[in-house]
Coordinates of C-alpha atoms and ligand atoms in Angstrom, one line a residue:
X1 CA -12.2 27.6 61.6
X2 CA -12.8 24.1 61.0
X3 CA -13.9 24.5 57.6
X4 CA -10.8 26.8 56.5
X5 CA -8.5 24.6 57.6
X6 CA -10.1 21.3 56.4
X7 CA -10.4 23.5 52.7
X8 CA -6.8 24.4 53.2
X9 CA -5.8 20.5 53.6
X10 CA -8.4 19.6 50.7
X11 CA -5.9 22.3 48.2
X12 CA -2.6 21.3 49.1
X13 CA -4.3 17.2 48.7
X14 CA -5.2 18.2 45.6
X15 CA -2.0 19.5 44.6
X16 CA -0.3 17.0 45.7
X17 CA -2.5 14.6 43.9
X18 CA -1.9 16.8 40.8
X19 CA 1.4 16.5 41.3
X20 CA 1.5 12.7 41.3
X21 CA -0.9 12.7 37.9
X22 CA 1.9 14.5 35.8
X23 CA 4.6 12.5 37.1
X24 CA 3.1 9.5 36.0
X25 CA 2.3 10.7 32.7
X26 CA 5.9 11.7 32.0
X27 CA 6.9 8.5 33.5
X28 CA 4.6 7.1 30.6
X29 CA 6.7 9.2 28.0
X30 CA 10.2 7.8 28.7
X31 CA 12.0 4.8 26.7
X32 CA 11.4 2.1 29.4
X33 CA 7.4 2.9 28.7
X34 CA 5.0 -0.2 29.6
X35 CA 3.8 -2.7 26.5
X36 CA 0.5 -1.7 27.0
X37 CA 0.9 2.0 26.1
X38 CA 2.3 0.6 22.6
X39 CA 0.1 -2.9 21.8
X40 CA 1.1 -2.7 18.4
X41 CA 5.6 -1.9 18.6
X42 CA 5.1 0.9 16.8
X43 CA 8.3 3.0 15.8
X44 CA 6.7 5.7 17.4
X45 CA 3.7 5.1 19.8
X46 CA 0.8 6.7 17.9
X47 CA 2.2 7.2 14.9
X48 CA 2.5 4.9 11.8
X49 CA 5.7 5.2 9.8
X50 CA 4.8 3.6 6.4
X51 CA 7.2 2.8 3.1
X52 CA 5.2 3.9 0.1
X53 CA 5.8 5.2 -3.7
X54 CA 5.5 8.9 -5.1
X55 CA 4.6 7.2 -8.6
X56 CA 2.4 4.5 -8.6
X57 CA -0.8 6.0 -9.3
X58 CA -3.5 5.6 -8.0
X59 CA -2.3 3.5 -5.6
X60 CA -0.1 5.7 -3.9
X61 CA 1.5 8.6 -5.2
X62 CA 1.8 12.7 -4.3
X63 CA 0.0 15.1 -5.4
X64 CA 0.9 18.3 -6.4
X65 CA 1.4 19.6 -2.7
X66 CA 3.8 16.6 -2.0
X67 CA 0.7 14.9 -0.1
X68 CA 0.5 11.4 -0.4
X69 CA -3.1 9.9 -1.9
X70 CA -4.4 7.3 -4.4
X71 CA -6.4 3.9 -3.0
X72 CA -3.7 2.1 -1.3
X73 CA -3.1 5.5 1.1
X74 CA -6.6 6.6 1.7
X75 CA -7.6 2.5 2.3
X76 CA -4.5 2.6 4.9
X77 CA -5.2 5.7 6.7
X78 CA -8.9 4.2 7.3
X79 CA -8.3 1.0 8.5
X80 CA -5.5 3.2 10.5
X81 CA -7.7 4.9 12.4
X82 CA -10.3 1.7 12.9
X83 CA -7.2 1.1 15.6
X84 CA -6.5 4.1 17.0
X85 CA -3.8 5.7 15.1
X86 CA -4.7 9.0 13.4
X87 CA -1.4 10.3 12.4
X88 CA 0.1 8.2 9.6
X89 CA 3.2 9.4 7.8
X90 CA 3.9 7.7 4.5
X91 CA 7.5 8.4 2.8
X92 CA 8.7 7.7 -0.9
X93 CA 11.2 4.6 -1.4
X94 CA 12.5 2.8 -4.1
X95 CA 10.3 -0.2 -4.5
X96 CA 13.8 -2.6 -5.2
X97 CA 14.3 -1.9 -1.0
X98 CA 11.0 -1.2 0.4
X99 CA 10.1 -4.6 2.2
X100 CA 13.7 -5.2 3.7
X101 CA 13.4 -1.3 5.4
X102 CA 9.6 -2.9 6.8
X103 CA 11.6 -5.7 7.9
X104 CA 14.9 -4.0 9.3
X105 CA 12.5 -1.6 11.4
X106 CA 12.8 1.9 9.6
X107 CA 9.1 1.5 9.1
X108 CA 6.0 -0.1 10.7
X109 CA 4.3 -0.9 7.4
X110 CA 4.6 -0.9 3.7
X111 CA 2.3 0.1 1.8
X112 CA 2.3 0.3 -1.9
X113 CA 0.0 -2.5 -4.3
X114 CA 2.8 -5.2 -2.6
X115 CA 1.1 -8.5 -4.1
X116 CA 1.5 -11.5 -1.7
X117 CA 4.1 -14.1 -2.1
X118 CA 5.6 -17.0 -0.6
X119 CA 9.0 -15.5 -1.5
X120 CA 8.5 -12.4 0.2
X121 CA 7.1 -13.9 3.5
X122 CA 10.5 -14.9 3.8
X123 CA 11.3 -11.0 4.6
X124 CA 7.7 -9.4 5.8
X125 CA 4.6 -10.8 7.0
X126 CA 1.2 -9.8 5.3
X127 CA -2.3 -8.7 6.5
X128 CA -5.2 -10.2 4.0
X129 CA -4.8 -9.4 0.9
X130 CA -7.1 -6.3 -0.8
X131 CA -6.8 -6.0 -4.2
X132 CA -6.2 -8.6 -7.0
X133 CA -5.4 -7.1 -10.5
X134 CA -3.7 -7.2 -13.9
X135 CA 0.3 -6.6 -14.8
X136 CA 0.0 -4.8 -18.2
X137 CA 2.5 -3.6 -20.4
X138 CA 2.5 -0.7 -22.2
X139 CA 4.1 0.4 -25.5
X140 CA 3.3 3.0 -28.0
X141 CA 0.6 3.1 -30.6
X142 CA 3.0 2.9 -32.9
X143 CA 5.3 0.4 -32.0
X144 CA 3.8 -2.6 -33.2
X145 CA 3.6 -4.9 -30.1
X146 CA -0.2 -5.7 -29.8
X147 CA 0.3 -8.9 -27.5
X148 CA 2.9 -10.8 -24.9
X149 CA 4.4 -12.7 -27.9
X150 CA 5.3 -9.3 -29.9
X151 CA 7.4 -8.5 -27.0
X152 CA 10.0 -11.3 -27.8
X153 CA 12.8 -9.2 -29.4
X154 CA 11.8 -6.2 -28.2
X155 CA 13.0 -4.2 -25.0
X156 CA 11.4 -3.5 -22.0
X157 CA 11.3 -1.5 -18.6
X158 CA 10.7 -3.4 -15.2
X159 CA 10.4 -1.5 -11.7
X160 CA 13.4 -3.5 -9.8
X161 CA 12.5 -6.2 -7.5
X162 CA 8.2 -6.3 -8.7
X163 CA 6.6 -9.4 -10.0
X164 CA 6.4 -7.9 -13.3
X165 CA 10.5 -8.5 -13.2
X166 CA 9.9 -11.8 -11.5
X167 CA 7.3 -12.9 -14.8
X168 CA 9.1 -11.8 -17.0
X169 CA 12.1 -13.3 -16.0
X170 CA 10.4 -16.5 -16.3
X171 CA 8.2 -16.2 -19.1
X172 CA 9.3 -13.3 -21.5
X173 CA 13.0 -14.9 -22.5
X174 CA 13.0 -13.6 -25.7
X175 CA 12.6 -10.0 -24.0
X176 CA 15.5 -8.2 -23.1
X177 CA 14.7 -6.4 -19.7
X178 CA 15.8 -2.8 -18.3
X179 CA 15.4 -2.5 -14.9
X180 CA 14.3 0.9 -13.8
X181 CA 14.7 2.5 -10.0
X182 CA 10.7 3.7 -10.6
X183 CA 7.7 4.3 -12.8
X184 CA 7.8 7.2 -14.1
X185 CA 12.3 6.7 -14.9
X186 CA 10.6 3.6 -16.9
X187 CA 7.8 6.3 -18.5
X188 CA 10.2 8.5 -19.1
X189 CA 12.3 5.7 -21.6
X190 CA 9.5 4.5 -23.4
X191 CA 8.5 7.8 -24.8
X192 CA 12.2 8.4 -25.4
X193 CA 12.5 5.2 -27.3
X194 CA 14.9 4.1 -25.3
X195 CA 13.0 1.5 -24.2
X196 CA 9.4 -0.2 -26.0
X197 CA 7.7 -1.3 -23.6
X198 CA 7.3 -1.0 -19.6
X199 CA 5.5 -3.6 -17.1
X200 CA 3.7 -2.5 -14.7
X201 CA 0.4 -2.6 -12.3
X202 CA -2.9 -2.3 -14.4
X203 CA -4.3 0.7 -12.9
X204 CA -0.9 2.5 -12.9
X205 CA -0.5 1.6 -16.4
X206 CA -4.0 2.8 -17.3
X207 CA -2.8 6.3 -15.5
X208 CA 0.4 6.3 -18.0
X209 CA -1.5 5.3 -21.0
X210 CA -3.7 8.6 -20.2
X211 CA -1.4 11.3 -19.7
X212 CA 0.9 10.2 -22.8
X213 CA -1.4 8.7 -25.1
X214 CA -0.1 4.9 -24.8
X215 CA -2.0 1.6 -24.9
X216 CA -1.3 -1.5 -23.2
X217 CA -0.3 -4.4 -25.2
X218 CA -1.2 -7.1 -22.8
X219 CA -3.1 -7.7 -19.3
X220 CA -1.5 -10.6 -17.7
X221 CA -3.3 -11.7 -14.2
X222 CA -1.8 -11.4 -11.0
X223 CA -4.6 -12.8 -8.6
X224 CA -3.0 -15.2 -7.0
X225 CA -0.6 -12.2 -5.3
X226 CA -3.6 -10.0 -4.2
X227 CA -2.2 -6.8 -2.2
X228 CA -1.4 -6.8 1.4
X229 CA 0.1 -4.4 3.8
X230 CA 3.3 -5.8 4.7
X231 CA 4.3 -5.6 8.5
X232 CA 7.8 -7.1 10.2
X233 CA 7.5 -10.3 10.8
X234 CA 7.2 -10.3 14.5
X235 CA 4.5 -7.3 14.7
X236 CA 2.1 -9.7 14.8
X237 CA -0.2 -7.5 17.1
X238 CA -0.1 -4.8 14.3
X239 CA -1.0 -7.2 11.8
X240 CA -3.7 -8.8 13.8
X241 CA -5.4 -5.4 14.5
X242 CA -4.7 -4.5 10.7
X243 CA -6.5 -7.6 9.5
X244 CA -10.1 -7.1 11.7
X245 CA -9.7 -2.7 10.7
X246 CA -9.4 -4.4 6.8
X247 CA -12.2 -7.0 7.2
X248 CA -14.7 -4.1 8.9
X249 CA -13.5 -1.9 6.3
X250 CA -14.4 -4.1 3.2
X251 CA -18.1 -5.1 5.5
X252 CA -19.7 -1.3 5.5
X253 CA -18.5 -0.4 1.8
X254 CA -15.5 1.7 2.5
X255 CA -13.6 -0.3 0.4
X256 CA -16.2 -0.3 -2.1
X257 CA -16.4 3.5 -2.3
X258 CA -12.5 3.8 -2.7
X259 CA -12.2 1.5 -5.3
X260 CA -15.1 3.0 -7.1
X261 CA -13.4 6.7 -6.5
X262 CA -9.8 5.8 -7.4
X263 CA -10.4 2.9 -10.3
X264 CA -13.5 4.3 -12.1
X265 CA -15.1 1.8 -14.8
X266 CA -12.6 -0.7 -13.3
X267 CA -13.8 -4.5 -13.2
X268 CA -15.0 -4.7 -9.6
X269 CA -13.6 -8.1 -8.0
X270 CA -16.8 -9.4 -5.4
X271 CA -14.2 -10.7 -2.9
X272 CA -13.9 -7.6 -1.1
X273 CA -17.5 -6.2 -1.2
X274 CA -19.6 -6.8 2.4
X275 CA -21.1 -10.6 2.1
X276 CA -24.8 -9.3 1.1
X277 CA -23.2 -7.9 -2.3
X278 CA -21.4 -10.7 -3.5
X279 CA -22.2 -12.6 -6.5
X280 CA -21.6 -15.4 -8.0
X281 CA -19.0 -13.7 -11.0
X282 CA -15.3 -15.2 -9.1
X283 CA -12.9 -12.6 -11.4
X284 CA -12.7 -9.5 -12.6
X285 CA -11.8 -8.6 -16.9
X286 CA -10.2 -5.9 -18.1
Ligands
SNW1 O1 -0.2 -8.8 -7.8 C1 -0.8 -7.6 -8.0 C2 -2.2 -7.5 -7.4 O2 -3.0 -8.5 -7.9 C3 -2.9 -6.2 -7.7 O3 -3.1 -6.0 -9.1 C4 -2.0 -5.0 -7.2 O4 -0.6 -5.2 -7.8 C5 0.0 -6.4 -7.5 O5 0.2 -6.5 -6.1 C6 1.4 -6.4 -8.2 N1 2.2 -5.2 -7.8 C7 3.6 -5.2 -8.1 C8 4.4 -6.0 -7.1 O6 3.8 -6.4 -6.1 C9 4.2 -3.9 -8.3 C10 4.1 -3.0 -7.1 C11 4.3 -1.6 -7.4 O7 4.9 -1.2 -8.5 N2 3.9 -0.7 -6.6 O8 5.5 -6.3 -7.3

């Protein structure tokens, strides 16, 4: 009797207890949810909302199945999941407005070869920065511009509000400048001959100058903006956590084994290897 009874009191305990479990977890679902179940103010706890480009390959762009891939994607999704967050969902936006949606809140994080600058850390904070590379501009075979001085005269495509617009600006006067929405809008002139020339990121370029049989005409450095993820400004947490999933990232050879997969025969820079495979060479050539 005993024992029935004290079995019967251990159930309904155990519902009850049951009970109590899954109304705490929804109370963890609602809007007023504690800090701690979101330590880095995501959008969307465990999720990462991230600003990207379909045509900047192979840094990010979409495949044929719409998928996003390319180095910057498959670095990000990595270093993602070093903190937790599996399900990362990038989306295509015009690069001309892509750090002032980061900023506004419409994303977490933008991802897409954003070099570094004083001038944009007036709208988004960066993590480290994990690439340092080349602007190039490419022309036709044909159309007689084998350096930066033949491009005086001559017209050229810039992606709105890069720091290929921003250099040339300043230093190609003599060029006069079409600013394009995207890549591939710019691509699509020069073989038109609308345009002569467009300015671009090296390895983007070096994708263009494959599939339609262009060559660059010069390979201007851009290291002092390496690339960084750019985060609101007040996400520090999420940049914090970004930075150490980065830093582990380029110490076991992850890194490595991207930039070898997406930039084959590329110059490999030693600032991002792990410490034991640094040399002493500071700077990558074309
Ligand atoms: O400053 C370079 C950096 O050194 C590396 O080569 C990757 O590209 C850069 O960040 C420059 N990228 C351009 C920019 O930040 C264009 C970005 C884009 O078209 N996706 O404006």
């Amino acid at each position: 009797m005993m024992r029935r009874t004290s079995s019967r009191l251990g159930a309904a305990a155990a519902a009850l207890f049951a009970l109590l479990l899954a109304l705490t977890g929804c109370a963890g679902s609602t809007a007023s949810e504690p800090a701690e179940d979101n330590p880095y103010g995501l959008i969307e706890p465990g999720t990462i909302r991230v600003a990207s480009l379909g045509d900047a390959k192979p840094y990010t762009f979409t495949d044929a199945d719409g998928e996003f891939t390319g180095f910057d994607v498959e670095l990000f999704e990595d270093v993602a999941g070093r903190i937790g967050i599996d399900d990362v969902v990038f989306t295509g936006q015009d690069f001309a407005g892509l750090l002032a949606a980061v900023a506004n809140g419409q994303f977490d994080v933008g991802v897409a070869a954003i070099g570094i600058t004083d001038e944009r850390k007036q709208t988004v904070d960066f993590t480290d920065g994990y690439l340092a590379g080349y602007l190039s501009a490419v022309t036709p075979k044909d159309s007689g511009i084998t350096s930066e001085e033949d491009l005086a005269g001559r017209r050229m495509g810039v992606v709105q509000g890069t720091l290929q617009e921003a250099y040339a600006v300043k230093n190609l006067t003599d060029t006069e400048l079409v600013r394009f929405p995207d890549n591939n809008a710019a691509i699509s002139a020069v073989n038109s001959g609308a345009v002569d020339a467009h300015f671009l990121d090296y390895e983007a370029a070096k994708a263009y100058i494959d599939q339609y049989d262009l060559v660059s005409a010069a390979d201007i450095p851009s290291f002092d903006a390496p690339a960084g993820f750019a985060v609101a400004p007040e996400n520090t947490a999420l940049r914090d956590a970004l930075n150490e999933g980065l830093a582990e990232a380029m110490e076991d050879g992850t890194w490595k084994r991207l930039y070898e997969k997406w930039f084959p025969g590329s110059p490999m820079p030693q600032q991002y290897l792990p410490e034991t495979e640094q040399t002493a060479a500071a700077e990558p050539t074309p």
